[in-house]
Coordinates of C-alpha atoms in Angstrom, one line a residue:
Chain C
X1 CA 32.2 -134.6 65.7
X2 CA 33.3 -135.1 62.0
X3 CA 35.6 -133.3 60.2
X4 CA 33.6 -131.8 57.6
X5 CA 34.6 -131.6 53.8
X6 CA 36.1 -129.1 52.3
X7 CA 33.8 -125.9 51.3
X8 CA 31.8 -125.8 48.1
X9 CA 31.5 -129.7 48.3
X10 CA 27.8 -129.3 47.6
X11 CA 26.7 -126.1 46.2
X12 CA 23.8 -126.2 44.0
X13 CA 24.3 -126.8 40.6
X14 CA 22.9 -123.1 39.7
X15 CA 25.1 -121.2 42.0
X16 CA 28.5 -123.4 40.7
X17 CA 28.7 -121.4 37.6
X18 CA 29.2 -117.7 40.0
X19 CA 31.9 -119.7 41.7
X20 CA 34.1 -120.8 38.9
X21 CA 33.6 -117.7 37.3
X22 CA 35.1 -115.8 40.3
X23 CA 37.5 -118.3 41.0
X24 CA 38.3 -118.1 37.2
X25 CA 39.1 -114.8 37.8
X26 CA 41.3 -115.3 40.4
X27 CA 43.4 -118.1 38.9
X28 CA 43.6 -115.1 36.3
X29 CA 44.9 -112.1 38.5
X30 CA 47.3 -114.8 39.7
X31 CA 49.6 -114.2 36.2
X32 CA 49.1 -110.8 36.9
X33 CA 51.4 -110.7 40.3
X34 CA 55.1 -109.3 40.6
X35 CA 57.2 -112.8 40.1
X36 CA 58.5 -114.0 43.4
X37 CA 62.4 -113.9 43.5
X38 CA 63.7 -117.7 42.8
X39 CA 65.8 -117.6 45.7
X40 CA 62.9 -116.8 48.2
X41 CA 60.5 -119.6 46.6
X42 CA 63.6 -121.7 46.9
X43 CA 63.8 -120.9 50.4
X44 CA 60.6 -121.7 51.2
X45 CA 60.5 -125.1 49.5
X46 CA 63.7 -126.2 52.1
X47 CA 61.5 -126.2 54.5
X48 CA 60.5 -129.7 53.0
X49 CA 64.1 -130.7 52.8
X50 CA 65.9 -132.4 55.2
X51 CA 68.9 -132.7 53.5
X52 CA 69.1 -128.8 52.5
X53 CA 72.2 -128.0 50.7
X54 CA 72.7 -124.6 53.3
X55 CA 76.1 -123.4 51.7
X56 CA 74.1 -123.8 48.3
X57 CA 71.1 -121.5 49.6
X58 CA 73.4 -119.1 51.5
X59 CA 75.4 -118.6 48.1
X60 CA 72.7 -118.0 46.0
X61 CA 71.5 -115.4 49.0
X62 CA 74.5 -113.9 48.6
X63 CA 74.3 -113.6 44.8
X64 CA 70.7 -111.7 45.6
X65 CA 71.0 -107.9 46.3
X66 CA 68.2 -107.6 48.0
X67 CA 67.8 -110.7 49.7
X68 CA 71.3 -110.2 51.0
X69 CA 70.8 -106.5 52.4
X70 CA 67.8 -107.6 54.1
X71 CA 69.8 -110.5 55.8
X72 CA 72.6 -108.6 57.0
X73 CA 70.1 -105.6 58.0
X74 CA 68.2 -108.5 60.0
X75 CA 71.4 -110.0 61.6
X76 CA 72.9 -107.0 62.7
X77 CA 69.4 -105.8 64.1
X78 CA 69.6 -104.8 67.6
X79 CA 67.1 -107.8 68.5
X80 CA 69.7 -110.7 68.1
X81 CA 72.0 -108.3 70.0
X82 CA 74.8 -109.7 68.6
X83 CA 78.9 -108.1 69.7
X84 CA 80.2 -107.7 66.6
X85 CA 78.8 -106.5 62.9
X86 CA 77.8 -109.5 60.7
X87 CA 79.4 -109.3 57.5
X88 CA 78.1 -111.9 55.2
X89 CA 75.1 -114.5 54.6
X90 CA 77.6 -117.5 55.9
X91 CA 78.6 -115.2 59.3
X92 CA 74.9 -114.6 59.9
X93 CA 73.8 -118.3 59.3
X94 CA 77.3 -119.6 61.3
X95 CA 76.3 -117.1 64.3
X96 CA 72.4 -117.3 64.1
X97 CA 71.5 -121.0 62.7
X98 CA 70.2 -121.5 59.4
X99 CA 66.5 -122.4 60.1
X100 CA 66.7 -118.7 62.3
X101 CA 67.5 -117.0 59.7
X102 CA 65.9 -118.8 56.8
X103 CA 62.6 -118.0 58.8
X104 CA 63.4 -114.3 59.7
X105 CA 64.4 -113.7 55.6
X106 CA 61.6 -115.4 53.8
X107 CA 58.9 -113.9 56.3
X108 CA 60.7 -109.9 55.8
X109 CA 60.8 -111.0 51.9
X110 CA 57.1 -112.2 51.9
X111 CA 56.0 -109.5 53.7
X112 CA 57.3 -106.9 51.6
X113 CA 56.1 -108.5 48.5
X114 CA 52.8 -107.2 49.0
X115 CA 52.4 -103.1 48.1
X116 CA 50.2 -101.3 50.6
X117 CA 50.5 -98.1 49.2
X118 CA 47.6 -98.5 46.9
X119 CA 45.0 -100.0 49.0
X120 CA 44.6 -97.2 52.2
X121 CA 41.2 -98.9 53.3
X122 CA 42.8 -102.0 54.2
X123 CA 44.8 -102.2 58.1
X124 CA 47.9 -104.5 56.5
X125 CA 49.9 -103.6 60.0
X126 CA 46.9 -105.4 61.3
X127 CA 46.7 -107.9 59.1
X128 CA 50.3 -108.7 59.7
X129 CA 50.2 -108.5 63.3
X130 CA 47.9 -111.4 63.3
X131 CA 49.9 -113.3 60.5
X132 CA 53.6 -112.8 62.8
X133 CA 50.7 -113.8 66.3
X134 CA 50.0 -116.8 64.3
X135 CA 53.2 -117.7 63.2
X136 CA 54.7 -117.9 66.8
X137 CA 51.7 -120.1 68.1
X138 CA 52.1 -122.4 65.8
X139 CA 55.8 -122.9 66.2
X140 CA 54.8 -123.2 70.0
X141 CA 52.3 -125.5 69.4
X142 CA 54.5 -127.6 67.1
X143 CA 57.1 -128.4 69.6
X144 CA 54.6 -130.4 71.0
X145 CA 53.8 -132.5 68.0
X146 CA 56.1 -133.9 65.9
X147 CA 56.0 -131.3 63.3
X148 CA 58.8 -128.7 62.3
X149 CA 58.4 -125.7 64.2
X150 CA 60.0 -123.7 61.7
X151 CA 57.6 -124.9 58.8
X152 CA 55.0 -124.2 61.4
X153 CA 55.9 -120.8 61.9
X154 CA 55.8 -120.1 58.1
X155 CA 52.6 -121.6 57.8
X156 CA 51.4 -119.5 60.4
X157 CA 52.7 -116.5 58.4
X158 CA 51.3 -117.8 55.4
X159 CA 47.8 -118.6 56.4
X160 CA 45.8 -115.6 55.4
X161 CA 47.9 -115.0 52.5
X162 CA 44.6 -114.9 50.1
X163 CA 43.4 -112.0 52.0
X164 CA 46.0 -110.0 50.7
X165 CA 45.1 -111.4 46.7
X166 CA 41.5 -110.2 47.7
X167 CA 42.4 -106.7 48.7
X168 CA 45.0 -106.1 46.1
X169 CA 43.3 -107.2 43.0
X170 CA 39.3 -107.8 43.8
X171 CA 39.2 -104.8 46.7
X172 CA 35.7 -104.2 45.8
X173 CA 34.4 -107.9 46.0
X174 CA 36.6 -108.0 48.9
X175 CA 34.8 -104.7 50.5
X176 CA 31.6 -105.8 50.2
X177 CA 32.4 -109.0 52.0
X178 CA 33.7 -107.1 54.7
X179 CA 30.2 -105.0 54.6
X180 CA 28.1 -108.0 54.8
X181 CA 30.4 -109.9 57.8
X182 CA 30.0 -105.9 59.8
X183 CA 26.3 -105.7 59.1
X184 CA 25.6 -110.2 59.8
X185 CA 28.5 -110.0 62.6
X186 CA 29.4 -112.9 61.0
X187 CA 33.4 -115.0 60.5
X188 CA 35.1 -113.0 57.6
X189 CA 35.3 -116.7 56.1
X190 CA 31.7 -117.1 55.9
X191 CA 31.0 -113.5 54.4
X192 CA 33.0 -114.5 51.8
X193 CA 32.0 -117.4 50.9
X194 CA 28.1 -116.1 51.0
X195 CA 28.9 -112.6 49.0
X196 CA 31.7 -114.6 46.7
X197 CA 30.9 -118.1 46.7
X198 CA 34.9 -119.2 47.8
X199 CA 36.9 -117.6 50.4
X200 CA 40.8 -116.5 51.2
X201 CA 41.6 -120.4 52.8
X202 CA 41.1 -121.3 48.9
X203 CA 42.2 -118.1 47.0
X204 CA 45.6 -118.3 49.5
X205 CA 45.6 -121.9 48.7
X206 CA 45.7 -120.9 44.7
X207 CA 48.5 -118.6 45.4
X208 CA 50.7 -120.7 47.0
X209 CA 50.6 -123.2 45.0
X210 CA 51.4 -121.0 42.0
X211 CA 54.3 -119.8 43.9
X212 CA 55.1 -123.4 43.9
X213 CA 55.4 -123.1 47.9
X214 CA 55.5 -127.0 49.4
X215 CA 52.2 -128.8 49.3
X216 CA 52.0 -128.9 53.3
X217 CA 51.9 -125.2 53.1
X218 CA 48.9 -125.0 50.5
X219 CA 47.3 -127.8 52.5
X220 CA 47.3 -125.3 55.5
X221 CA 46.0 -122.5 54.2
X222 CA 43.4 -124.3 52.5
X223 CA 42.6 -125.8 55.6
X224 CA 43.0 -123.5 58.2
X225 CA 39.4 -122.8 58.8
X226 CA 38.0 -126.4 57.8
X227 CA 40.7 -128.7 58.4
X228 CA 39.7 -132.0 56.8
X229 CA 40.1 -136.0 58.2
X230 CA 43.1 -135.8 55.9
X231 CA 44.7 -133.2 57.8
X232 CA 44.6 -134.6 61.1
X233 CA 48.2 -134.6 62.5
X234 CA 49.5 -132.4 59.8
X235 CA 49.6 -128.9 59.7
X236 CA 46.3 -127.7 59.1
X237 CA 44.9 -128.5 62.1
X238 CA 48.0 -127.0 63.5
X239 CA 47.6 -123.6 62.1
X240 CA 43.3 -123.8 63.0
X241 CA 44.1 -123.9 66.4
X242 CA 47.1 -121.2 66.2
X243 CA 44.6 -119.0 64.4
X244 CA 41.6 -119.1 67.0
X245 CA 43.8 -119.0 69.5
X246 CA 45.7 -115.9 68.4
X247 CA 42.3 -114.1 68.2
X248 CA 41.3 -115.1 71.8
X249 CA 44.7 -113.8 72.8
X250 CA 43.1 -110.3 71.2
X251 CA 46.8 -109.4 70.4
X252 CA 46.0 -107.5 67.7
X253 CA 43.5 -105.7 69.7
X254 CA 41.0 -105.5 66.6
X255 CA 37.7 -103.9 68.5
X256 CA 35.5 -106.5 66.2
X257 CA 37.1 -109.3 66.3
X258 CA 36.0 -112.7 66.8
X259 CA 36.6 -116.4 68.1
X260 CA 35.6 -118.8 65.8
X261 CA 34.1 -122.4 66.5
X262 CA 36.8 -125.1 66.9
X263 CA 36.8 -128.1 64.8
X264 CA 36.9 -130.3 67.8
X265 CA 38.8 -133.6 66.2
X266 CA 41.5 -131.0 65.3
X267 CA 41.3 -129.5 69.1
X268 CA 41.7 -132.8 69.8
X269 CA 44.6 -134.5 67.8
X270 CA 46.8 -131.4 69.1
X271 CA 46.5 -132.5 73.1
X272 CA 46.5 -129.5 74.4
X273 CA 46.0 -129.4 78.4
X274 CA 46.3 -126.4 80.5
X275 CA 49.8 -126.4 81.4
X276 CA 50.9 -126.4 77.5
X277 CA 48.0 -124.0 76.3
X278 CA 49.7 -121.8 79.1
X279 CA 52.9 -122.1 77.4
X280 CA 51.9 -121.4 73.8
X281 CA 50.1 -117.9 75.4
X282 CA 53.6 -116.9 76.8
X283 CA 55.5 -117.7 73.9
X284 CA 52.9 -116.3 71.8
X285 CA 52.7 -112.8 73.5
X286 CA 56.4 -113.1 75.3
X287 CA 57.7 -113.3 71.5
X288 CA 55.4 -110.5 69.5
X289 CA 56.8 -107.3 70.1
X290 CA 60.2 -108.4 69.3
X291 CA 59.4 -110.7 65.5
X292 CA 57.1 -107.4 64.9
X293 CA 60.0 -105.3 65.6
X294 CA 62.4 -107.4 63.6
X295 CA 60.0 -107.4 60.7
X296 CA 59.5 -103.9 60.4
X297 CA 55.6 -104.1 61.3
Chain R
X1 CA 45.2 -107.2 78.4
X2 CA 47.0 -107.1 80.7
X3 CA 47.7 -110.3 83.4
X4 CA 48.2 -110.2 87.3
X5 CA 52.1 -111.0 86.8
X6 CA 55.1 -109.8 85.8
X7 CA 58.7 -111.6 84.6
X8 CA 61.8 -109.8 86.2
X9 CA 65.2 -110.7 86.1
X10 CA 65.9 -112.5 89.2
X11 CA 68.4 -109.5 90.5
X12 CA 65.0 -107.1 90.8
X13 CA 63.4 -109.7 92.4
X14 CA 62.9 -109.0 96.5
X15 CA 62.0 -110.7 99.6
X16 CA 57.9 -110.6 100.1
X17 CA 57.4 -111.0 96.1
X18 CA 54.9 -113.8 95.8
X19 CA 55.9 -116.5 92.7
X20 CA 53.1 -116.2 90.2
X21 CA 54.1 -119.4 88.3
X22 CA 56.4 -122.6 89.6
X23 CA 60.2 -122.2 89.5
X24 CA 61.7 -125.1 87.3
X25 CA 65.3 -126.3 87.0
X26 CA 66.4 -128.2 83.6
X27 CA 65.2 -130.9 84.2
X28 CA 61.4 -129.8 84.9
X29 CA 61.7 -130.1 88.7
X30 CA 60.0 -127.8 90.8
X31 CA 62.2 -125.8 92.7
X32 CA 59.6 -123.5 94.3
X33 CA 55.9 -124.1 93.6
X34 CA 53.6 -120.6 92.3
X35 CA 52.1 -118.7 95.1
X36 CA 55.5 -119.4 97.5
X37 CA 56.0 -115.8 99.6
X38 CA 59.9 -115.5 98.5
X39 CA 62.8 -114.9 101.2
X40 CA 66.4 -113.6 100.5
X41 CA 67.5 -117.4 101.0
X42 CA 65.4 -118.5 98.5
X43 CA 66.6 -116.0 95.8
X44 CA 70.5 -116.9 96.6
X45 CA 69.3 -120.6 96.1
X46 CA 67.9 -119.7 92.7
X47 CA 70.8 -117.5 91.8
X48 CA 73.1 -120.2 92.6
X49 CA 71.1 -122.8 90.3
X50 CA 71.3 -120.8 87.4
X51 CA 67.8 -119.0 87.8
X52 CA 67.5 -115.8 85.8
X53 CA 64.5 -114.7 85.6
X54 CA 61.5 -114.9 87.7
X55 CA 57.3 -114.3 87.2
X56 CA 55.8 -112.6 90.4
X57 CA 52.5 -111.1 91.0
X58 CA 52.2 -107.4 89.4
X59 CA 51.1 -105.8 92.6
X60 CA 50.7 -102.0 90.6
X61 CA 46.8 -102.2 90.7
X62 CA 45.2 -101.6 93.7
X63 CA 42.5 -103.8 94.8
X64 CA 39.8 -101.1 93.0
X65 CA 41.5 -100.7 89.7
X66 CA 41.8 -104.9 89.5
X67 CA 38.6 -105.6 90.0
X68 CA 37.7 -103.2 87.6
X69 CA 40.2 -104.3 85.3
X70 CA 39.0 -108.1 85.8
X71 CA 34.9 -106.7 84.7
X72 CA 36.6 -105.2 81.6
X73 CA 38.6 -108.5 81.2
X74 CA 35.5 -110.9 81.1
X75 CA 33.4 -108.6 79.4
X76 CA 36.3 -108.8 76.2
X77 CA 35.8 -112.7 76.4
X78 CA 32.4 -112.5 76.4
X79 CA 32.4 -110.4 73.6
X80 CA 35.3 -112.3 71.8
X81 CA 33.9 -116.0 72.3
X82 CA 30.1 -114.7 70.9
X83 CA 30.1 -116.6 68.2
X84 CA 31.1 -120.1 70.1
X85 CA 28.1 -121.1 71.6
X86 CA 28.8 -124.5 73.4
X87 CA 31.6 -125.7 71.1
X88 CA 33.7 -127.7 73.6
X89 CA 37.6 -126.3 72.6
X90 CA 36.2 -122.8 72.8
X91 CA 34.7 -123.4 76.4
X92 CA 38.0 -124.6 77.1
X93 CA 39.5 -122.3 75.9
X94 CA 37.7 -119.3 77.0
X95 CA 38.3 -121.3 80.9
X96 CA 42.2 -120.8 80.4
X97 CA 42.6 -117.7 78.4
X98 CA 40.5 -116.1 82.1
X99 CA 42.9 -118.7 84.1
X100 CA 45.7 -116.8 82.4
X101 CA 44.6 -113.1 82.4
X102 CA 43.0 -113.2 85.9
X103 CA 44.5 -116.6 87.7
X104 CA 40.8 -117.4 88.1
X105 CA 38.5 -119.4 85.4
X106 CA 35.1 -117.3 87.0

């Protein structure tokens, strides 16, 4: 079965002037959102570096007040049960491992990026839930590819990060695509992109890259529902299987919720067999109580 | 969900627990295969080879309250996998997320 191209690839010529428009609009809001601290969007793009300058990063963590409360908070948490009270960035890194706690930082920093207060109508525990489920499948699954399990996990953390856009600046467009997916029990993905004309895989996409987050985290999210030929090996597929199989895990426990179709050249490329599908369950469950803990959810 | 097994470190673990999953050392050899009836012998074995934690059958159900628990199970996948119609992963997968949650694919 082909991978199919990406969505919008042939909408009619009438209808492509309600997409830009909306996806005009959304480009828009984008200059609109609180500025990301440089230090987390630094963070983030060492993912991609394998020659990260750690003392360099842990300084400028250090020089962050917020940054560097919640790294010490997260250190000394009881769920790394460490002896003795960690003290600064360089302790918790020396004690914990860099790609640790670069992963546990950036995700607590993402995640409280986002202001929930506002929007009452929208389940963000839930949402984030699923975001921290995926996240751990992915890493599972990437340690049996030859992918970075860290990067993996962010990418699983990241992947429904245009939901949050929706909610937070279009929450009536995104309401009435939630309406249409109750009433159709249809994907959420293909609500949106029937009531909208585009979708959360591209609006996340958008965001990420304005954040100036590495491409192979945009690619992801863009993909994550309709992973591409181009993505095959990479971490799109990665994160399409993570997703559908977080919701077949029904971790979240949402009473509507849904297993999407597989993309079977994706299924494929990842190798999965029973014995390692088992695995990823275990460290998918054995290991969601604990990040949800750690990340305040 | 819930699934018919439970991981225990290896100093709660007692003679007449039944292994739910194979016992492993380092270097992926199995030590004692899933469904073995363990004995005090075997346990000071594992203790002394640096097991510490074990997965046994949950035996908290009775016989009743799993079966009904295993209906309420496959009715969730049902439910859950609705959408997939014959799309090959999702059988697949549906097969081992019921392997996993009821050690049987039925």
């Amino acid at each position: 079965m082909p991978i199919p191209a990406r969505a919008n690839a042939a909408v009619p010529a009438r209808e492509l002037r309600l997409t830009e428009l909306l996806y005009d609009h959304v480009l828009k809001s984008l200059r609109d959102l609180p500025a990301l601290s440089p230090i987390l969007v630094e963070l983030v793009q060492s993912f991609e570096d394998p020659d990260v300058n750690i003392g360099l990063i842990a300084a400028q963590v250090s020089r962050d007040p917020a940054l560097s409360a919640k790294t010490l908070r997260l250190a000394n948490s009881s769920f790394y049960g460490l002896g003795s009270k960690v003290r600064t960035i360089q302790q918790a890194i020396a004690v914990l491992g860099f790609d640790s706690v670069r992963s546990m930082v950036a995700s607590a920093a993402i995640i409280n990026s986002f202001d929930s207060s506002e929007h009452t109508t929208f389940n963000f525990t839930k949402f984030w839930q699923h975001s921290i489920a995926t996240a751990l499948c992915a890493k599972s699954l990437a340690n049996f590819s030859n992918l970075n399990s860290e990067l993996a996990f962010m990418c699983g953390l990241l992947h429904d990060i245009g939901t949050l856009l929706l909610v937070t600046k279009f929450p009536e467009q995104h309401a009435e695509a939630t309406t249409y997916r109750n009433t159709a029990d249809c994907d959420q993905i293909d609500a949106e992109q029937h009531v909208l004309m585009t979708d959360h895989a591209a609006i996340g996409s958008a965001l990420a890259a304005y954040w100036k987050f590495p491409v192979v985290i945009q690619r992801a999210i863009a993909g994550h529902h309709a992973p591409t030929s181009e993505d095959v090996g990479d971490m799109a597929c990665l994160i399409h299987a993570a997703n559908v199989i977080v919701h077949a895990l029904d971790i979240c426990e949402q009473e509507d919720d849904a297993v999407s179709p597989v993309n079977e050249v994706a299924w494929d490329s990842l190798s999965l067999d029973s014995s390692r599908l088992c695995h990823v369950f275990r460290a998918t469950e054995e290991g969601f109580e604990d990040a949800c803990r750690i990340l305040s959810i | 969900m819930i699934n018919r097994y439970k991981e225990i470190p290896i100093d709660d673990a007692s003679a007449g627990m039944v292994l739910f999953d194979d016992v492993c050392d380092a270097k992926s050899g199995i030590l004692l295969p899933a469904s073995t009836v363990l004995s005090n012998d075997m346990l000071t074995s594992l203790r002394r080879r640096g097991t510490t934690t074990l997965q046994v059958f949950d035996n908290a159900l009775s016989e009743q309250e799993w079966t009904i628990e295993c209906d309420r199970v496959r009715s969730r996948m049902a439910y859950l996998f609705r959408h997939c119609g014959d799309n090959r992963p999702c059988l697949f997968l549906r097969e081992q997320m019921l392997q996993y949650r009821l050690g049987s694919s039925d």
